[in-house]
């Protein structure tokens, strides 16, 4: 399947602006926008997708230019493949620094007004953050949907696990999830009788197995209760071996690279250990796969269907949502279309449609709404910002474990995703990182410089030193749940604008105490695991670290998870939420705010699968509204 | 004493650079040539600190070429430490050569070096080229592959790593270590 570059390139700004026949205007080409565009088009609706980024990766040369940029980058941070684009900037972790009390740092795109400095990122390119994501795809647990009634924490969802189950299946099909049901059936996680994932689970890494040997079937004690722990594989949004039993025995056809022939790339994960920031072979799902499918379907419709045309306008930054003051309906979007990322020169156009879908992400969507003066009658626009808080612990295993091989992460410990302890402290899921200490220390490059410059090693001593130092690395990343808090928020401020004059997001965030109690316990949990493995603990949190947080006299470096959520929270009524269960704005009946921002809580689940599932639900509501 | 024979010339500089590099990386000249990066690294060193300094290293190194083989290694290493790695002027360059081969990255030299022997306006941390990152030796050394390149194939990560053997390994790997991966403990 090849991305039909021509059909996506054909749109020009003026033609788009003059066109008043769009059923839906979608802002953002990430997974939410792609799924919705595909669903609407399949039902015959005309869709316009606006993408702020350049869209170079629609071609193979463009995609590979990202890879080349990554190879050549001295700082291999998680946005390093994606060139600076001052017209559609994105946060980058190397630009961060610790804040003094009450200080605001506006030196990088996302203004940090503290007190916690988050290194969370999202990616503003064609394909959105699915270009960068790691593609771990766990479902939320049934108990994650009602944390208020069960644990007295956060807020309950207006939906249950059962309400979302079928849409979870749709999302797993679209992403192409590799997992085995028997591995994922835990902690009341339910799957329908006979369900299998599209592809078989990816094997655990040798490192995972070495950790498993040390801890499997041991127990940990927490508030007087015992919890058995073991290493389990994660479900993954990347191609594995198709399961012939999928779809009642029809099997599953994986989608490989969409801008080169699949025989060359993308058929199956090759173990590039580079899911973040970019899969070199497109074995990992990115939303370009969904868009390619949608656009090809327009060119060559399936028998008996007449899909609606999809236009994709790139380098088009939505800058204002225009609302009709009488009806409250959105009448148009103002869009700044630029020619060159380096130049602020642009043309402002307005685009019209029957419905409007903001699908950028949980920072950019509320940013656009707030920049348009639309705070929501609940006053909650931009509030309840959530992201998983990550705590890292790292150690050296007693023997060589072959670190730096595999997908970024194949396995982990998920036994404390659920339990009665959640009334007191946050749950977490633990990732075993196949890429060693990289996230925490910059390994293996920092190991090299330390051995050469500090330990005065060269020749055979250096070579042996690297084996001992790198191949034994174990990094446990604790993904800790964060509950919604109205004071954690995205705002805008006219004094902070980007090159196009659009207001930039301003983030204020405090890691809630509930999560910090989970973090403090996570550190103890790591020590217990390391003791069972006989691993040398090398964990150290530097007080000058930008993410340094003190809790009960101990300091921890907390990292962001890029799992942004909560800024246009979903609920049962207009006064306590921004959108309804279809992600439709309570205030503007033809406006949908979709994505992680609608999620009232995130449990210990990476958000993409759940937000993708929600988009199927929303697409049905949109079609109903359009009919 | 620098003999006529020991002179570094335009004709022999690459060969001499490879000989020195092999000694300080514990990869063979054959393996180093296989990366395709030797010329690019020579050029990088020349561009950043000037060829004369490199020639000085190669000349000092050349003086010790007489002790060869595994038995000569301790003496050669001691010599390299005293005369090259322990030299205020040559040490930082030699360490950068090691790091270049292992990572493809030229690392900015220490301030003390620049103050005494600089200025070197091109001396910033940079990746020599996208290919030099991919050809970094550190990945080979640990039986892995550079993140994002030279993928070993689906499921390969489930097996123990194959750490290549090398001459002079202080851990004295058993002879068949490159064929037989380390086994899971029973």
Short mmCIF file of N, CA and C in Angstrom, two decimals, chain A residues 166-265:
data_model
loop_
_atom_site.label_atom_id
_atom_site.label_comp_id
_atom_site.label_asym_id
_atom_site.label_seq_id
_atom_site.Cartn_x
_atom_site.Cartn_y
_atom_site.Cartn_z
N UNK A 166 -16.06 -2.66 22.43
CA UNK A 166 -16.08 -2.89 20.98
C UNK A 166 -15.19 -1.88 20.26
N UNK A 167 -15.16 -0.65 20.77
CA UNK A 167 -14.32 0.36 20.15
C UNK A 167 -12.83 0.08 20.41
N UNK A 168 -12.54 -0.52 21.55
CA UNK A 168 -11.16 -0.97 21.78
C UNK A 168 -10.75 -1.98 20.69
N UNK A 169 -11.68 -2.85 20.37
CA UNK A 169 -11.36 -3.84 19.31
C UNK A 169 -11.10 -3.14 17.98
N UNK A 170 -11.94 -2.13 17.69
CA UNK A 170 -11.76 -1.40 16.42
C UNK A 170 -10.39 -0.72 16.40
N UNK A 171 -10.01 -0.14 17.54
CA UNK A 171 -8.72 0.56 17.60
C UNK A 171 -7.58 -0.45 17.48
N UNK A 172 -7.75 -1.60 18.08
CA UNK A 172 -6.69 -2.62 17.98
C UNK A 172 -6.54 -3.13 16.56
N UNK A 173 -7.65 -3.15 15.84
CA UNK A 173 -7.57 -3.56 14.44
C UNK A 173 -6.84 -2.48 13.62
N UNK A 174 -7.24 -1.24 13.84
CA UNK A 174 -6.68 -0.16 13.04
C UNK A 174 -5.18 -0.01 13.28
N UNK A 175 -4.79 -0.06 14.54
CA UNK A 175 -3.37 0.11 14.89
C UNK A 175 -2.59 -1.15 14.51
N UNK A 176 -3.26 -2.27 14.55
CA UNK A 176 -2.58 -3.54 14.30
C UNK A 176 -1.80 -3.92 15.54
N UNK A 177 -2.54 -4.35 16.57
CA UNK A 177 -1.88 -4.64 17.85
C UNK A 177 -1.38 -6.08 17.86
N UNK A 178 -0.14 -6.23 18.32
CA UNK A 178 0.46 -7.54 18.51
C UNK A 178 0.42 -7.87 20.00
N UNK A 179 -0.31 -8.91 20.34
CA UNK A 179 -0.40 -9.34 21.74
C UNK A 179 -1.13 -10.66 21.78
N UNK A 180 -0.97 -11.37 22.87
CA UNK A 180 -1.71 -12.62 23.07
C UNK A 180 -2.68 -12.43 24.22
N UNK A 181 -3.93 -12.81 23.98
CA UNK A 181 -4.96 -12.59 24.98
C UNK A 181 -4.59 -13.23 26.32
N UNK A 182 -3.96 -14.41 26.29
CA UNK A 182 -3.65 -15.07 27.56
C UNK A 182 -2.64 -14.26 28.39
N UNK A 183 -1.78 -13.52 27.72
CA UNK A 183 -0.83 -12.67 28.47
C UNK A 183 -1.50 -11.41 29.01
N UNK A 184 -2.58 -10.99 28.35
CA UNK A 184 -3.19 -9.70 28.71
C UNK A 184 -4.41 -9.88 29.62
N UNK A 185 -4.74 -11.09 29.91
CA UNK A 185 -5.88 -11.34 30.79
C UNK A 185 -5.39 -11.34 32.23
N UNK A 186 -5.49 -10.21 32.87
CA UNK A 186 -5.02 -10.09 34.25
C UNK A 186 -5.82 -8.98 34.92
N UNK A 187 -5.83 -8.96 36.24
CA UNK A 187 -6.46 -7.88 37.00
C UNK A 187 -7.85 -7.52 36.47
N UNK A 188 -8.68 -8.50 36.27
CA UNK A 188 -10.05 -8.27 35.78
C UNK A 188 -10.11 -7.71 34.37
N UNK A 189 -9.00 -7.73 33.67
CA UNK A 189 -9.04 -7.30 32.26
C UNK A 189 -9.81 -8.36 31.49
N UNK A 190 -10.88 -7.95 30.82
CA UNK A 190 -11.74 -8.93 30.15
C UNK A 190 -11.69 -8.77 28.64
N UNK A 191 -11.75 -9.86 27.96
CA UNK A 191 -11.88 -9.85 26.50
C UNK A 191 -13.05 -10.76 26.16
N UNK A 192 -13.74 -10.46 25.08
CA UNK A 192 -14.87 -11.34 24.72
C UNK A 192 -14.36 -12.75 24.42
N UNK A 193 -15.21 -13.68 24.65
CA UNK A 193 -14.92 -15.09 24.37
C UNK A 193 -14.39 -15.24 22.94
N UNK A 194 -13.26 -15.89 22.80
CA UNK A 194 -12.74 -16.16 21.47
C UNK A 194 -11.97 -15.01 20.83
N UNK A 195 -11.87 -13.87 21.53
CA UNK A 195 -11.16 -12.74 20.92
C UNK A 195 -9.67 -13.03 20.81
N UNK A 196 -9.08 -12.68 19.70
CA UNK A 196 -7.62 -12.68 19.59
C UNK A 196 -7.20 -11.33 19.03
N UNK A 197 -5.98 -10.93 19.34
CA UNK A 197 -5.44 -9.69 18.79
C UNK A 197 -5.07 -9.92 17.32
N UNK A 198 -4.99 -8.83 16.55
CA UNK A 198 -4.67 -8.99 15.12
C UNK A 198 -3.39 -9.78 14.88
N UNK A 199 -2.38 -9.54 15.72
CA UNK A 199 -1.11 -10.24 15.53
C UNK A 199 -0.66 -10.85 16.85
N UNK A 200 0.18 -11.84 16.73
CA UNK A 200 0.65 -12.52 17.94
C UNK A 200 1.62 -11.62 18.71
N UNK A 201 1.71 -11.86 19.99
CA UNK A 201 2.54 -11.03 20.84
C UNK A 201 4.01 -11.08 20.45
N UNK A 202 4.69 -9.96 20.63
CA UNK A 202 6.13 -9.94 20.38
C UNK A 202 6.83 -10.67 21.53
N UNK A 203 7.87 -11.43 21.21
CA UNK A 203 8.55 -12.15 22.29
C UNK A 203 9.20 -11.19 23.29
N UNK A 204 9.27 -11.66 24.53
CA UNK A 204 10.00 -10.90 25.54
C UNK A 204 11.47 -10.85 25.17
N UNK A 205 12.15 -9.81 25.63
CA UNK A 205 13.58 -9.71 25.36
C UNK A 205 14.34 -10.62 26.33
N UNK A 206 15.57 -10.89 25.98
CA UNK A 206 16.45 -11.68 26.84
C UNK A 206 16.58 -10.99 28.21
N UNK A 207 16.67 -9.66 28.16
CA UNK A 207 16.74 -8.89 29.41
C UNK A 207 15.48 -9.12 30.25
N UNK A 208 14.30 -9.05 29.61
CA UNK A 208 13.04 -9.31 30.33
C UNK A 208 13.11 -10.68 31.02
N UNK A 209 13.62 -11.66 30.26
CA UNK A 209 13.62 -13.03 30.79
C UNK A 209 14.58 -13.16 31.97
N UNK A 210 15.69 -12.43 31.90
CA UNK A 210 16.64 -12.46 33.03
C UNK A 210 16.00 -11.82 34.26
N UNK A 211 15.24 -10.76 34.05
CA UNK A 211 14.54 -10.13 35.18
C UNK A 211 13.48 -11.11 35.69
N UNK A 212 12.76 -11.72 34.77
CA UNK A 212 11.73 -12.67 35.15
C UNK A 212 12.27 -13.82 35.99
N UNK A 213 13.45 -14.30 35.63
CA UNK A 213 14.06 -15.39 36.40
C UNK A 213 14.25 -15.01 37.86
N UNK A 214 14.55 -13.74 38.05
CA UNK A 214 14.79 -13.31 39.42
C UNK A 214 13.52 -13.00 40.21
N UNK A 215 12.46 -12.58 39.54
CA UNK A 215 11.31 -12.10 40.32
C UNK A 215 10.00 -12.84 40.09
N UNK A 216 9.91 -13.61 39.01
CA UNK A 216 8.61 -14.22 38.72
C UNK A 216 8.12 -15.06 39.89
N UNK A 217 6.84 -14.90 40.19
CA UNK A 217 6.17 -15.66 41.23
C UNK A 217 6.66 -15.32 42.63
N UNK A 218 7.39 -14.23 42.78
CA UNK A 218 7.63 -13.73 44.14
C UNK A 218 6.47 -12.78 44.45
N UNK A 219 6.41 -12.35 45.69
CA UNK A 219 5.30 -11.47 46.09
C UNK A 219 5.86 -10.20 46.71
N UNK A 220 5.10 -9.15 46.62
CA UNK A 220 5.46 -7.95 47.36
C UNK A 220 4.30 -7.62 48.30
N UNK A 221 4.63 -6.92 49.37
CA UNK A 221 3.61 -6.62 50.35
C UNK A 221 3.36 -5.12 50.37
N UNK A 222 2.09 -4.75 50.38
CA UNK A 222 1.74 -3.34 50.36
C UNK A 222 0.49 -3.14 51.22
N UNK A 223 0.60 -2.30 52.23
CA UNK A 223 -0.49 -2.07 53.18
C UNK A 223 -1.09 -3.39 53.67
N UNK A 224 -0.20 -4.32 54.00
CA UNK A 224 -0.66 -5.58 54.57
C UNK A 224 -1.21 -6.59 53.58
N UNK A 225 -1.24 -6.19 52.30
CA UNK A 225 -1.73 -7.16 51.31
C UNK A 225 -0.58 -7.66 50.45
N UNK A 226 -0.67 -8.91 50.02
CA UNK A 226 0.38 -9.49 49.20
C UNK A 226 -0.03 -9.44 47.73
N UNK A 227 0.93 -9.08 46.90
CA UNK A 227 0.68 -9.04 45.45
C UNK A 227 1.75 -9.87 44.76
N UNK A 228 1.36 -10.91 44.02
CA UNK A 228 2.36 -11.66 43.25
C UNK A 228 2.84 -10.79 42.09
N UNK A 229 4.11 -10.88 41.76
CA UNK A 229 4.61 -10.11 40.61
C UNK A 229 5.30 -11.02 39.60
N UNK A 230 5.29 -10.60 38.37
CA UNK A 230 6.01 -11.32 37.32
C UNK A 230 6.21 -10.40 36.11
N UNK A 231 7.11 -10.80 35.24
CA UNK A 231 7.35 -10.03 34.01
C UNK A 231 6.38 -10.52 32.93
N UNK A 232 5.66 -9.58 32.34
CA UNK A 232 4.70 -9.92 31.29
C UNK A 232 4.95 -9.07 30.05
N UNK A 233 4.59 -9.60 28.89
CA UNK A 233 4.73 -8.80 27.67
C UNK A 233 3.64 -7.74 27.57
N UNK A 234 3.98 -6.62 26.97
CA UNK A 234 3.00 -5.56 26.69
C UNK A 234 2.39 -5.77 25.30
N UNK A 235 1.13 -5.35 25.15
CA UNK A 235 0.59 -5.28 23.79
C UNK A 235 1.27 -4.13 23.04
N UNK A 236 1.50 -4.30 21.76
CA UNK A 236 2.29 -3.33 21.01
C UNK A 236 1.63 -2.99 19.69
N UNK A 237 1.69 -1.72 19.36
CA UNK A 237 1.15 -1.26 18.08
C UNK A 237 2.19 -1.33 16.99
N UNK A 238 2.76 -2.52 16.81
CA UNK A 238 3.75 -2.69 15.74
C UNK A 238 3.57 -4.10 15.19
N UNK A 239 4.02 -4.28 13.97
CA UNK A 239 3.71 -5.52 13.28
C UNK A 239 4.50 -6.71 13.81
N UNK A 240 3.76 -7.77 14.08
CA UNK A 240 4.36 -9.04 14.46
C UNK A 240 3.91 -10.11 13.48
N UNK A 241 3.62 -11.27 14.02
CA UNK A 241 3.17 -12.37 13.16
C UNK A 241 1.64 -12.36 13.18
N UNK A 242 1.02 -12.19 12.00
CA UNK A 242 -0.45 -12.12 11.97
C UNK A 242 -1.07 -13.38 12.59
N UNK A 243 -2.12 -13.16 13.34
CA UNK A 243 -2.78 -14.29 13.98
C UNK A 243 -3.84 -14.85 13.04
N UNK A 244 -3.68 -16.08 12.58
CA UNK A 244 -4.65 -16.64 11.61
C UNK A 244 -6.05 -16.77 12.20
N UNK A 245 -6.15 -16.75 13.54
CA UNK A 245 -7.48 -16.89 14.15
C UNK A 245 -8.23 -15.57 14.27
N UNK A 246 -7.58 -14.48 13.84
CA UNK A 246 -8.21 -13.17 14.00
C UNK A 246 -9.49 -13.09 13.18
N UNK A 247 -10.46 -12.34 13.72
CA UNK A 247 -11.70 -12.05 13.00
C UNK A 247 -12.40 -13.35 12.59
N UNK A 248 -12.54 -14.21 13.56
CA UNK A 248 -13.25 -15.47 13.32
C UNK A 248 -12.58 -16.35 12.29
N UNK A 249 -11.24 -16.25 12.22
CA UNK A 249 -10.50 -17.13 11.32
C UNK A 249 -10.17 -16.49 9.98
N UNK A 250 -10.56 -15.22 9.81
CA UNK A 250 -10.22 -14.56 8.54
C UNK A 250 -8.78 -14.08 8.51
N UNK A 251 -8.17 -14.00 9.68
CA UNK A 251 -6.78 -13.55 9.74
C UNK A 251 -6.67 -12.04 9.66
N UNK A 252 -5.45 -11.56 9.59
CA UNK A 252 -5.21 -10.12 9.60
C UNK A 252 -4.09 -9.80 8.64
N UNK A 253 -4.28 -8.74 7.87
CA UNK A 253 -3.22 -8.33 6.96
C UNK A 253 -2.57 -7.07 7.51
N UNK A 254 -1.31 -7.19 7.95
CA UNK A 254 -0.64 -6.02 8.52
C UNK A 254 -0.41 -4.94 7.46
N UNK A 255 -0.37 -3.71 7.92
CA UNK A 255 -0.02 -2.60 7.03
C UNK A 255 1.44 -2.26 7.29
N UNK A 256 2.23 -2.32 6.24
CA UNK A 256 3.65 -2.00 6.41
C UNK A 256 3.92 -0.54 6.10
N UNK A 257 5.08 -0.30 5.52
CA UNK A 257 5.43 1.06 5.15
C UNK A 257 4.45 1.56 4.10
N UNK A 258 4.02 2.80 4.23
CA UNK A 258 3.05 3.30 3.27
C UNK A 258 3.66 4.22 2.22
N UNK A 259 4.97 4.37 2.25
CA UNK A 259 5.54 5.12 1.14
C UNK A 259 6.73 4.42 0.50
N UNK A 260 6.78 3.12 0.69
CA UNK A 260 7.68 2.30 -0.10
C UNK A 260 7.01 0.94 -0.16
N UNK A 261 7.58 0.04 -0.94
CA UNK A 261 6.92 -1.25 -1.05
C UNK A 261 7.12 -2.08 0.20
N UNK A 262 6.07 -2.72 0.64
CA UNK A 262 6.12 -3.43 1.91
C UNK A 262 7.10 -4.59 1.92
N UNK A 263 7.42 -5.08 0.74
CA UNK A 263 8.40 -6.16 0.74
C UNK A 263 9.72 -5.65 1.29
N UNK A 264 9.94 -4.35 1.18
CA UNK A 264 11.20 -3.80 1.67
C UNK A 264 11.11 -3.40 3.13
N UNK A 265 9.99 -2.87 3.51
CA UNK A 265 9.92 -2.29 4.84
C UNK A 265 8.56 -2.45 5.48
#
